[in-house]
Coordinates of C-alpha atoms and ligand atoms in Angstrom, one line a residue:
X1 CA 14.8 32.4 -120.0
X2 CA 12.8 30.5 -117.0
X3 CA 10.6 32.3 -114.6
X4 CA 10.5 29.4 -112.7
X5 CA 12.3 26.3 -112.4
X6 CA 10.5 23.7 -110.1
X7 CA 12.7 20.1 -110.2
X8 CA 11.4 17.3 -107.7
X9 CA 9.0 19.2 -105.3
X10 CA 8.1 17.5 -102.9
X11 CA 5.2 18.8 -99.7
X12 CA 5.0 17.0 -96.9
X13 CA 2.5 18.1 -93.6
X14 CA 3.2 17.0 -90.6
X15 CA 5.8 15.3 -88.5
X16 CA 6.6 11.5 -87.6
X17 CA 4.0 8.7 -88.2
X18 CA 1.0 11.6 -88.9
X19 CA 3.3 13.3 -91.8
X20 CA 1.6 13.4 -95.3
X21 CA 3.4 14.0 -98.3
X22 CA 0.7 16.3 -100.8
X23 CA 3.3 16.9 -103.5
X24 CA 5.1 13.9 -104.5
X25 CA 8.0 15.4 -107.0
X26 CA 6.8 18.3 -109.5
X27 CA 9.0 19.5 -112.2
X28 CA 7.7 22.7 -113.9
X29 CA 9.2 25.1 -115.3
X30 CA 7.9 28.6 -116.7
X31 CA 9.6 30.9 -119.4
X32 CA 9.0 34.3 -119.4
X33 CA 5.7 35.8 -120.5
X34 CA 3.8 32.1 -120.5
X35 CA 0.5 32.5 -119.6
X36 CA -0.5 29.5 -117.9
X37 CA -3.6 28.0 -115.9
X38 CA -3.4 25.4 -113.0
X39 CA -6.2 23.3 -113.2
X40 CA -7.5 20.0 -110.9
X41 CA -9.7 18.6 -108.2
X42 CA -10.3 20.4 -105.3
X43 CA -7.6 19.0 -102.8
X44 CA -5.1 18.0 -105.6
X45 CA -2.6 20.6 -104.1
X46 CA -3.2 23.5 -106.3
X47 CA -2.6 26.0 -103.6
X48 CA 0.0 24.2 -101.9
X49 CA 2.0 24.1 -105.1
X50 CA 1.2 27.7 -105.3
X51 CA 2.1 28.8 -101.6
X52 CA 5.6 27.1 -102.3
X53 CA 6.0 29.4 -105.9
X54 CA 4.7 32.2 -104.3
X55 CA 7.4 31.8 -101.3
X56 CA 4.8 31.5 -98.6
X57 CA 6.0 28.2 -97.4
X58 CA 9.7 25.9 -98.3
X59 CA 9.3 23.0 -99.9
X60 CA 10.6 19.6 -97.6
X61 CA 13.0 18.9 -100.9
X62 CA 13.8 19.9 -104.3
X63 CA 14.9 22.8 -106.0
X64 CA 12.8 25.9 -106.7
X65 CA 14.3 29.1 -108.6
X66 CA 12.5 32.1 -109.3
X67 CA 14.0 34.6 -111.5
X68 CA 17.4 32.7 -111.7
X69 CA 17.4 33.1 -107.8
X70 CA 17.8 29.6 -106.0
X71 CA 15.3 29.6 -102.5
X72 CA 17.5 27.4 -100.8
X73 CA 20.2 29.7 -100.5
X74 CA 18.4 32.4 -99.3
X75 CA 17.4 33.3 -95.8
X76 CA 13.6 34.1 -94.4
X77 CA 14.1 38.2 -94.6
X78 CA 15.9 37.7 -98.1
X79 CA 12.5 35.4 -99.5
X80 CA 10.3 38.1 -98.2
X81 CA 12.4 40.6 -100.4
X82 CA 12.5 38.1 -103.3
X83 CA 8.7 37.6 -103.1
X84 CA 7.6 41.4 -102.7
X85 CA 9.9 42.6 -105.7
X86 CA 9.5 39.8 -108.0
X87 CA 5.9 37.9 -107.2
X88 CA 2.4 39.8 -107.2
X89 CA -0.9 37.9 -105.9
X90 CA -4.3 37.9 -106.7
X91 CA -6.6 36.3 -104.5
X92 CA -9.7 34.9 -105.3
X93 CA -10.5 37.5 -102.0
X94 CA -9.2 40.2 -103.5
X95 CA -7.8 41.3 -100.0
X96 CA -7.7 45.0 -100.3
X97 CA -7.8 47.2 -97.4
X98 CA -11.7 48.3 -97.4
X99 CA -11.1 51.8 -95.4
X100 CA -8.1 52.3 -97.7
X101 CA -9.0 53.8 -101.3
X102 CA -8.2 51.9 -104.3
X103 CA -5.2 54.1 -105.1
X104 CA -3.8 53.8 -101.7
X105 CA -4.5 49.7 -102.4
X106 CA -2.3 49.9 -105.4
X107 CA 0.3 51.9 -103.8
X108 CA 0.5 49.6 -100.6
X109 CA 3.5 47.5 -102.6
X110 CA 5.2 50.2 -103.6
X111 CA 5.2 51.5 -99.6
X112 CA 5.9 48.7 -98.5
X113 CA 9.2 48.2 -100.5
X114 CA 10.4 52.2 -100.1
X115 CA 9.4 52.4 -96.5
X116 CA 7.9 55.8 -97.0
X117 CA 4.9 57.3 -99.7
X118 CA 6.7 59.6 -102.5
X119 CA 4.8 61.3 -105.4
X120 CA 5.8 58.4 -108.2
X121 CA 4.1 55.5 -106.4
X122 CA 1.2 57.5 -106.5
X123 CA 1.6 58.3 -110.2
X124 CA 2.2 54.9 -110.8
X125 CA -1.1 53.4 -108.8
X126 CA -3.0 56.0 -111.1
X127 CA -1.4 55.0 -114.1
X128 CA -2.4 51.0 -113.2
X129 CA -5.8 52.0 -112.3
X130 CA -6.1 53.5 -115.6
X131 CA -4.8 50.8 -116.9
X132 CA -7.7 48.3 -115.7
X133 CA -10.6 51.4 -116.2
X134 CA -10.2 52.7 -113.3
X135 CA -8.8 56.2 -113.5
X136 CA -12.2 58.0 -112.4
X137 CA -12.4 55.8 -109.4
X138 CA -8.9 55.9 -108.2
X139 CA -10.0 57.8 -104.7
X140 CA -12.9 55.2 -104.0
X141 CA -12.7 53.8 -101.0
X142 CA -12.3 49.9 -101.9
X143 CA -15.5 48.5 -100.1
X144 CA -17.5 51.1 -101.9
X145 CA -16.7 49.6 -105.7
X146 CA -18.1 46.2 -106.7
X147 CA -16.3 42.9 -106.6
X148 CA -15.1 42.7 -110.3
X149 CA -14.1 46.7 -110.1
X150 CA -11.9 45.1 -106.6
X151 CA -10.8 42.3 -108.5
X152 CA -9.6 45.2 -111.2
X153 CA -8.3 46.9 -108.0
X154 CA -6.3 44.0 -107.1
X155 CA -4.6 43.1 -110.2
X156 CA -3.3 46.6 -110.7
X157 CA -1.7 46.1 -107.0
X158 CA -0.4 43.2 -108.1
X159 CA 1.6 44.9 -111.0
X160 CA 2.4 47.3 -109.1
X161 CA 6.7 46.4 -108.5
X162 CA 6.0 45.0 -111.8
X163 CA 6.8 41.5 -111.2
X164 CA 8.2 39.0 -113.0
X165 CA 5.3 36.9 -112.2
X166 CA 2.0 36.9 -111.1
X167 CA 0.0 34.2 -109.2
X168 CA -3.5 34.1 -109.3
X169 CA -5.7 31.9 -107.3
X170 CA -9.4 31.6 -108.4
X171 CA -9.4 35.6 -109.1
X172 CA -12.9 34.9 -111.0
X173 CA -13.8 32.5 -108.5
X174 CA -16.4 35.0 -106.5
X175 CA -17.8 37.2 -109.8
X176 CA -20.5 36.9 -112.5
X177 CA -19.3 35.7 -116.0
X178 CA -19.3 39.4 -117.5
X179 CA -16.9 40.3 -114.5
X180 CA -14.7 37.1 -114.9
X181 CA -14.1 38.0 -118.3
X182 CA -13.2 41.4 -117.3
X183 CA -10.9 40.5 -115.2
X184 CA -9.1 37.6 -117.0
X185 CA -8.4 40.2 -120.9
X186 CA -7.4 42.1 -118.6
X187 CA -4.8 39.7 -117.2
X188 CA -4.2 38.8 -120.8
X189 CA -3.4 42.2 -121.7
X190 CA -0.6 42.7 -118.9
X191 CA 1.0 39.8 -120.1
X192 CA 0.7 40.5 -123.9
X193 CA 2.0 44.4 -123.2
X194 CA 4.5 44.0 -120.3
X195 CA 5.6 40.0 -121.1
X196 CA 4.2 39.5 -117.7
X197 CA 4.5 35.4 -116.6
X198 CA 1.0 34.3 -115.2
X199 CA -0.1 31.2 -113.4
X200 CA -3.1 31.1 -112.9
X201 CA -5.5 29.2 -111.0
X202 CA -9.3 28.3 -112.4
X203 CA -12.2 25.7 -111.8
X204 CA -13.5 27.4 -114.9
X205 CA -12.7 25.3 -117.7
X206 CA -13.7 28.1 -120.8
X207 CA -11.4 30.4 -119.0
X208 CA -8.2 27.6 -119.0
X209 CA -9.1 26.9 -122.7
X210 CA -8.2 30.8 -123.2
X211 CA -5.0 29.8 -121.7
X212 CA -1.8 29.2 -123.5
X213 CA -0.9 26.4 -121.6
X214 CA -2.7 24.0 -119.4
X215 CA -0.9 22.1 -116.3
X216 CA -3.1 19.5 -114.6
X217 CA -2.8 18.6 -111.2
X218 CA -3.9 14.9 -109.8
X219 CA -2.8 13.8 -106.5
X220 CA -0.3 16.0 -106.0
X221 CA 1.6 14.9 -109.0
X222 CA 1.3 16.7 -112.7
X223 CA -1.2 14.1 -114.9
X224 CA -0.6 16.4 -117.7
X225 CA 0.9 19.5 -119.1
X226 CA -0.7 20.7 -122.6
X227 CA 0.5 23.9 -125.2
X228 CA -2.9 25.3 -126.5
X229 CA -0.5 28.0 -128.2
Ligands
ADP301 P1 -8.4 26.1 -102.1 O1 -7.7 26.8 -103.3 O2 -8.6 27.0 -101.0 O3 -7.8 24.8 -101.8 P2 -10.5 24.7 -103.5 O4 -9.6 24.4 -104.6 O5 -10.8 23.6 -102.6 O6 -9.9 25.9 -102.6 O7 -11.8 25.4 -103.9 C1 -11.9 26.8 -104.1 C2 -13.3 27.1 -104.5 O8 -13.7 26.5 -105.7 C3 -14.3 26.7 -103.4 O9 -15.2 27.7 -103.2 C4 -14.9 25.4 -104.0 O10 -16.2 25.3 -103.5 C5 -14.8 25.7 -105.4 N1 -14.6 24.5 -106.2 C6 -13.8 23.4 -105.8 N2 -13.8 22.5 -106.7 C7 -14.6 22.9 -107.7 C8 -15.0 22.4 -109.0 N3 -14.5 21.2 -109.4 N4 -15.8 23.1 -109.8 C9 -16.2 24.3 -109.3 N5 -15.9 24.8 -108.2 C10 -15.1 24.2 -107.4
ADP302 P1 -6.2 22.4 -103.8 O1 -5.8 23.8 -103.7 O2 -5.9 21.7 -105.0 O3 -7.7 22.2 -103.4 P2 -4.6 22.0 -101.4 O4 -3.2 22.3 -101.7 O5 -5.4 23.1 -100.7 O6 -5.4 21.5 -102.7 O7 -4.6 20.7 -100.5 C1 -4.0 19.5 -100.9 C2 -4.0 18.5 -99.7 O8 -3.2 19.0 -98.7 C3 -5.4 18.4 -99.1 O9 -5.6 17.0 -98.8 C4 -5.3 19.2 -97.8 O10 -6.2 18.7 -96.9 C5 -3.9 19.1 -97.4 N1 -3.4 20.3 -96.7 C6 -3.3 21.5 -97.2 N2 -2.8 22.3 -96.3 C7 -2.4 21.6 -95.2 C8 -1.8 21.8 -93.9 N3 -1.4 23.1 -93.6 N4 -1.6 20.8 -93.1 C9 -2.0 19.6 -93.4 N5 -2.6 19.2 -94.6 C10 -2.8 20.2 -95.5

């Protein structure tokens, strides 16, 4: 059962005689509950590839499915849908809304997708937060915890419609090695617990070698796509 079914992806920027392509064909695919790291130079189209998964951006050809759901036939308003149901981020900013507390962060999803608060998206954020140790702090205003406790913050938001897969890009790239490690078990035990799917990006090689699977970007092209697991 795929995830994600990437066949020929190609990126181009640009119109006419300036266009670039930056992703020259990728096939990838990802099977529910892999928990993979995206590794390469800085400019090998890492986040590019990732925009295009996460349904930020179309690619200029091929064929992307997530969740059995082909992009191309769907419309703008019905990606956004996709993307907020199925496809939780974390940033290696953890984005949370500072003046917002961190169970009105986790919740923010869930809002989003009802249109209106109700007493179980609140159970749920405090649930989460418990979840990555942070049941005490729950009513903390974001900017008041530290950046691995936002970090935690931000994962648990990014569970929160309990996706069928989560993006990551650099979410250890801003905090010490205690908080990194933190922040990646815990990572590792949403996807052990909930068969969470995980892609995750990382310049931090010990932290890809606790990967299951290691896909190497070059040039916009995959140079090489290795099982650890
Ligand atoms: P983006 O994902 O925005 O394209 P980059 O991949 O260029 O960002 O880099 C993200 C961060 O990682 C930057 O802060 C950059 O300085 C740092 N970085 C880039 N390449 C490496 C590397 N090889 N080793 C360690 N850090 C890196
Ligand atoms: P990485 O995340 O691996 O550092 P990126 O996907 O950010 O790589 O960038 C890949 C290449 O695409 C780089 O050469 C970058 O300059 C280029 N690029 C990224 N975004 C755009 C854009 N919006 N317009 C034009 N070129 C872009």
């Amino acid at each position: 059962e795929h995830v994600l079914h990437l066949q020929g992806i190609r990126k181009c920027y640009g119109s006419g005689d300036l266009q670039t392509e930056i992703l020259h064909g990728i096939d990838l695919r990802l099977q529910r509950g892999e928990f993979a790291a995206l590794i390469g130079p800085s400019g090998s189209g890492k986040s590019t590839l990732l925009n295009l998964i996460g349904l930020l951006d179309r690619p200029s050809s091929g064929k992307l499915e997530i969740d059995g759901e082909d992009i191309a036939r769907l419309d703008d308003a019905e990606l956004t849908r996709l993307r907020g149901q199925r496809i939780g981020f974390v940033f290696q900013h953890h984005n949370l809304i500072p003046a917002f507390t961190a169970e009105e962060n986790v919740a923010m999803p869930m809002l989003v997708a009802r249109g209106r608060p109700d007493r179980d998206m609140f159970e749920t954020a405090g649930r989460l937060l418990e979840q990555v140790g942070l049941g005490e702090r729950k009513q903390y205003l974001a900017n008041r915890l530290s950046g691995g406790q936002q970090q935690r913050v931000a994962i648990a938001r990014a569970l929160a419609m309990n996706p069928a897969l989560v993006l990551a890009d650099e979410p250890t790239g801003n905090l010490d090695t205690h908080s990194a490690d933190e922040v990646f078990s815990l990572m590792r035990e949403f996807n052990r617990h909930q068969a969470t799917t995980f892609l995750i990006v990382t310049h931090d090689p010990r932290l890809a070698a606790r990967c299951d699977r290691i896909i190497e970007l070059i040039d916009g092209r995959i140079a090489s796509d290795s099982q650890l697991s």
